[in-house]
Amino acid sequence: MTVIFEKLSRRGAISWRKKDNILIIEEYFAILKLAEGRDGFLKFLNQVATWQNNILIQEAYAARCLTVETEAVRKAQRKFALLTKADIQRIRQNARDNMSVIPPEQLDCIKEFDIFVVRASAPSAQDATEESGLLLALGHYDGEKVEMAMYDEVKHNLINSNDD
């Protein structure tokens, strides 16, 4: 599944904006997914959350490995002073093998996210903003249900709520 999502992302059908947890979907791909019906679209959104959570877990694991391996090598260097490259590699591998599992509750997993549907003519996901006219629809997925609206239908409410 992750390979498929990576391919979709590379081809511009979907994009993930990590800083604010926004799924950006190109309009034709969105139409295809919506044509699968409510259950099909919810399944797709669950898969998106799984894809992004997998990335978060991989990043956390890589960071944890680096920290655990570095600490193990430093500890060994304090104890033995002179280590060969083979010693360091063995110490790092042993530290990685004995590393504890990261409890899922310690990770900031994605449980909900916003959805932007952008025009196919958008040169990039970053260009698909309200001002550019390339944003077609907005939505929010809370892990169980999705709410979507055409941007033109909610534009007035969004603009007025920003003035407060």
PDB file of C-alpha atoms in Angstrom, residues 34-160:
ATOM      1  CA  LEU A  34     -15.507   9.600  -4.568  1.00  0.00           C
ATOM      2  CA  ALA A  35     -17.043   7.398  -7.278  1.00  0.00           C
ATOM      3  CA  GLU A  36     -16.231   4.409  -5.052  1.00  0.00           C
ATOM      4  CA  GLY A  37     -18.951   5.615  -2.695  1.00  0.00           C
ATOM      5  CA  ARG A  38     -18.868   6.590   0.937  1.00  0.00           C
ATOM      6  CA  ASP A  39     -17.281   3.352   2.165  1.00  0.00           C
ATOM      7  CA  GLY A  40     -14.678   3.354  -0.602  1.00  0.00           C
ATOM      8  CA  PHE A  41     -13.704   6.964   0.116  1.00  0.00           C
ATOM      9  CA  LEU A  42     -13.496   6.293   3.877  1.00  0.00           C
ATOM     10  CA  LYS A  43     -11.308   3.268   3.181  1.00  0.00           C
ATOM     11  CA  PHE A  44      -9.034   5.465   1.058  1.00  0.00           C
ATOM     12  CA  LEU A  45      -8.790   8.066   3.848  1.00  0.00           C
ATOM     13  CA  ASN A  46      -7.949   5.342   6.385  1.00  0.00           C
ATOM     14  CA  GLN A  47      -5.223   4.141   4.044  1.00  0.00           C
ATOM     15  CA  VAL A  48      -3.850   7.701   3.792  1.00  0.00           C
ATOM     16  CA  ALA A  49      -3.686   7.877   7.602  1.00  0.00           C
ATOM     17  CA  THR A  50      -1.932   4.490   7.691  1.00  0.00           C
ATOM     18  CA  TRP A  51       0.536   5.636   5.001  1.00  0.00           C
ATOM     19  CA  GLN A  52       1.430   8.777   6.926  1.00  0.00           C
ATOM     20  CA  ASN A  53       1.565   6.973  10.286  1.00  0.00           C
ATOM     21  CA  ASN A  54       3.929   4.437   8.741  1.00  0.00           C
ATOM     22  CA  ILE A  55       6.208   7.312   7.729  1.00  0.00           C
ATOM     23  CA  LEU A  56       6.032   8.749  11.265  1.00  0.00           C
ATOM     24  CA  ILE A  57       6.894   5.363  12.771  1.00  0.00           C
ATOM     25  CA  GLN A  58       9.837   4.896  10.392  1.00  0.00           C
ATOM     26  CA  GLU A  59      11.159   8.372  11.231  1.00  0.00           C
ATOM     27  CA  ALA A  60      10.772   7.754  14.983  1.00  0.00           C
ATOM     28  CA  TYR A  61      12.495   4.375  14.675  1.00  0.00           C
ATOM     29  CA  ALA A  62      15.404   5.879  12.710  1.00  0.00           C
ATOM     30  CA  ALA A  63      15.811   8.663  15.272  1.00  0.00           C
ATOM     31  CA  ARG A  64      15.633   6.172  18.152  1.00  0.00           C
ATOM     32  CA  CYS A  65      18.210   3.906  16.454  1.00  0.00           C
ATOM     33  CA  LEU A  66      20.607   6.797  16.034  1.00  0.00           C
ATOM     34  CA  THR A  67      20.245   7.840  19.676  1.00  0.00           C
ATOM     35  CA  VAL A  68      20.579   4.299  21.071  1.00  0.00           C
ATOM     36  CA  GLU A  69      23.519   3.398  18.821  1.00  0.00           C
ATOM     37  CA  THR A  70      25.359   6.653  19.567  1.00  0.00           C
ATOM     38  CA  GLU A  71      24.919   6.221  23.313  1.00  0.00           C
ATOM     39  CA  ALA A  72      26.105   2.590  23.168  1.00  0.00           C
ATOM     40  CA  VAL A  73      29.246   3.557  21.212  1.00  0.00           C
ATOM     41  CA  ARG A  74      30.014   6.456  23.571  1.00  0.00           C
ATOM     42  CA  LYS A  75      29.601   4.203  26.590  1.00  0.00           C
ATOM     43  CA  ALA A  76      31.937   1.611  25.055  1.00  0.00           C
ATOM     44  CA  GLN A  77      34.496   4.297  24.163  1.00  0.00           C
ATOM     45  CA  ARG A  78      34.521   5.560  27.753  1.00  0.00           C
ATOM     46  CA  LYS A  79      35.076   2.010  28.968  1.00  0.00           C
ATOM     47  CA  PHE A  80      37.568   0.751  26.366  1.00  0.00           C
ATOM     48  CA  ALA A  81      38.920   3.970  24.805  1.00  0.00           C
ATOM     49  CA  LEU A  82      40.228   2.415  21.573  1.00  0.00           C
ATOM     50  CA  LEU A  83      37.647   0.751  19.317  1.00  0.00           C
ATOM     51  CA  THR A  84      38.071  -0.503  15.780  1.00  0.00           C
ATOM     52  CA  LYS A  85      35.500   0.154  13.055  1.00  0.00           C
ATOM     53  CA  ALA A  86      34.419  -3.479  13.388  1.00  0.00           C
ATOM     54  CA  ASP A  87      33.935  -3.008  17.158  1.00  0.00           C
ATOM     55  CA  ILE A  88      31.821   0.076  16.592  1.00  0.00           C
ATOM     56  CA  GLN A  89      29.723  -1.709  13.978  1.00  0.00           C
ATOM     57  CA  ARG A  90      29.169  -4.670  16.346  1.00  0.00           C
ATOM     58  CA  ILE A  91      28.207  -2.323  19.194  1.00  0.00           C
ATOM     59  CA  ARG A  92      25.793  -0.431  16.954  1.00  0.00           C
ATOM     60  CA  GLN A  93      24.195  -3.639  15.675  1.00  0.00           C
ATOM     61  CA  ASN A  94      23.861  -5.037  19.195  1.00  0.00           C
ATOM     62  CA  ALA A  95      22.280  -1.783  20.415  1.00  0.00           C
ATOM     63  CA  ARG A  96      19.824  -1.852  17.497  1.00  0.00           C
ATOM     64  CA  ASP A  97      18.973  -5.517  18.108  1.00  0.00           C
ATOM     65  CA  ASN A  98      18.294  -4.892  21.805  1.00  0.00           C
ATOM     66  CA  MET A  99      16.488  -1.611  21.356  1.00  0.00           C
ATOM     67  CA  SER A 100      13.089  -1.423  23.015  1.00  0.00           C
ATOM     68  CA  VAL A 101       9.976  -0.913  20.924  1.00  0.00           C
ATOM     69  CA  ILE A 102       8.570   2.602  20.841  1.00  0.00           C
ATOM     70  CA  PRO A 103       5.131   2.573  22.496  1.00  0.00           C
ATOM     71  CA  PRO A 104       2.567   3.809  19.950  1.00  0.00           C
ATOM     72  CA  GLU A 105       1.068   6.228  22.474  1.00  0.00           C
ATOM     73  CA  GLN A 106       4.393   8.113  22.512  1.00  0.00           C
ATOM     74  CA  LEU A 107       4.049   8.841  18.801  1.00  0.00           C
ATOM     75  CA  ASP A 108       1.957  11.693  17.516  1.00  0.00           C
ATOM     76  CA  CYS A 109       0.010   9.495  15.097  1.00  0.00           C
ATOM     77  CA  ILE A 110      -2.379  11.035  12.622  1.00  0.00           C
ATOM     78  CA  LYS A 111      -5.946  10.500  13.682  1.00  0.00           C
ATOM     79  CA  GLU A 112      -7.563  13.299  11.711  1.00  0.00           C
ATOM     80  CA  PHE A 113      -6.653  15.646   8.888  1.00  0.00           C
ATOM     81  CA  ASP A 114      -7.991  18.224   6.505  1.00  0.00           C
ATOM     82  CA  ILE A 115      -8.572  17.568   2.818  1.00  0.00           C
ATOM     83  CA  PHE A 116      -8.064  19.972  -0.075  1.00  0.00           C
ATOM     84  CA  VAL A 117      -9.216  19.044  -3.568  1.00  0.00           C
ATOM     85  CA  VAL A 118      -7.327  21.083  -6.168  1.00  0.00           C
ATOM     86  CA  ARG A 119      -7.805  21.648  -9.865  1.00  0.00           C
ATOM     87  CA  ALA A 120      -5.889  19.410 -12.235  1.00  0.00           C
ATOM     88  CA  SER A 121      -4.428  22.536 -13.807  1.00  0.00           C
ATOM     89  CA  ALA A 122      -2.669  23.560 -10.573  1.00  0.00           C
ATOM     90  CA  PRO A 123       1.058  23.776 -11.335  1.00  0.00           C
ATOM     91  CA  SER A 124       1.829  22.521  -7.823  1.00  0.00           C
ATOM     92  CA  ALA A 125       0.041  21.752  -4.591  1.00  0.00           C
ATOM     93  CA  GLN A 126       1.577  24.868  -3.033  1.00  0.00           C
ATOM     94  CA  ASP A 127      -0.045  27.026  -5.729  1.00  0.00           C
ATOM     95  CA  ALA A 128      -3.492  25.603  -5.030  1.00  0.00           C
ATOM     96  CA  THR A 129      -4.751  28.240  -2.635  1.00  0.00           C
ATOM     97  CA  GLU A 130      -8.001  30.070  -2.136  1.00  0.00           C
ATOM     98  CA  GLU A 131      -6.532  33.171  -3.787  1.00  0.00           C
ATOM     99  CA  SER A 132      -5.348  31.350  -6.905  1.00  0.00           C
ATOM    100  CA  GLY A 133      -8.785  29.891  -7.622  1.00  0.00           C
ATOM    101  CA  LEU A 134      -7.318  26.419  -7.867  1.00  0.00           C
ATOM    102  CA  LEU A 135      -8.915  25.117  -4.661  1.00  0.00           C
ATOM    103  CA  LEU A 136     -12.134  23.242  -5.466  1.00  0.00           C
ATOM    104  CA  ALA A 137     -13.242  21.608  -2.229  1.00  0.00           C
ATOM    105  CA  LEU A 138     -12.395  21.421   1.445  1.00  0.00           C
ATOM    106  CA  GLY A 139     -12.968  18.631   3.870  1.00  0.00           C
ATOM    107  CA  HIS A 140     -12.114  17.193   7.231  1.00  0.00           C
ATOM    108  CA  TYR A 141     -11.653  13.551   8.209  1.00  0.00           C
ATOM    109  CA  ASP A 142     -11.791  12.724  11.919  1.00  0.00           C
ATOM    110  CA  GLY A 143     -10.924   9.043  11.679  1.00  0.00           C
ATOM    111  CA  GLU A 144     -14.528   7.928  11.396  1.00  0.00           C
ATOM    112  CA  LYS A 145     -16.432  10.349   9.219  1.00  0.00           C
ATOM    113  CA  VAL A 146     -15.630  12.824   6.515  1.00  0.00           C
ATOM    114  CA  GLU A 147     -17.228  16.167   5.841  1.00  0.00           C
ATOM    115  CA  MET A 148     -16.677  17.824   2.474  1.00  0.00           C
ATOM    116  CA  ALA A 149     -17.903  21.026   0.861  1.00  0.00           C
ATOM    117  CA  MET A 150     -17.209  22.809  -2.371  1.00  0.00           C
ATOM    118  CA  TYR A 151     -14.936  25.770  -1.700  1.00  0.00           C
ATOM    119  CA  ASP A 152     -17.246  28.219  -3.507  1.00  0.00           C
ATOM    120  CA  GLU A 153     -20.087  27.176  -1.165  1.00  0.00           C
ATOM    121  CA  VAL A 154     -18.140  27.838   2.057  1.00  0.00           C
ATOM    122  CA  LYS A 155     -15.839  30.633   0.887  1.00  0.00           C
ATOM    123  CA  HIS A 156     -18.037  33.376   2.335  1.00  0.00           C
ATOM    124  CA  ASN A 157     -18.149  31.714   5.782  1.00  0.00           C
ATOM    125  CA  LEU A 158     -14.395  31.121   5.819  1.00  0.00           C
ATOM    126  CA  ILE A 159     -13.555  34.670   4.810  1.00  0.00           C
ATOM    127  CA  ASN A 160     -15.940  36.141   7.400  1.00  0.00           C
TER     128      ASN A 160
END
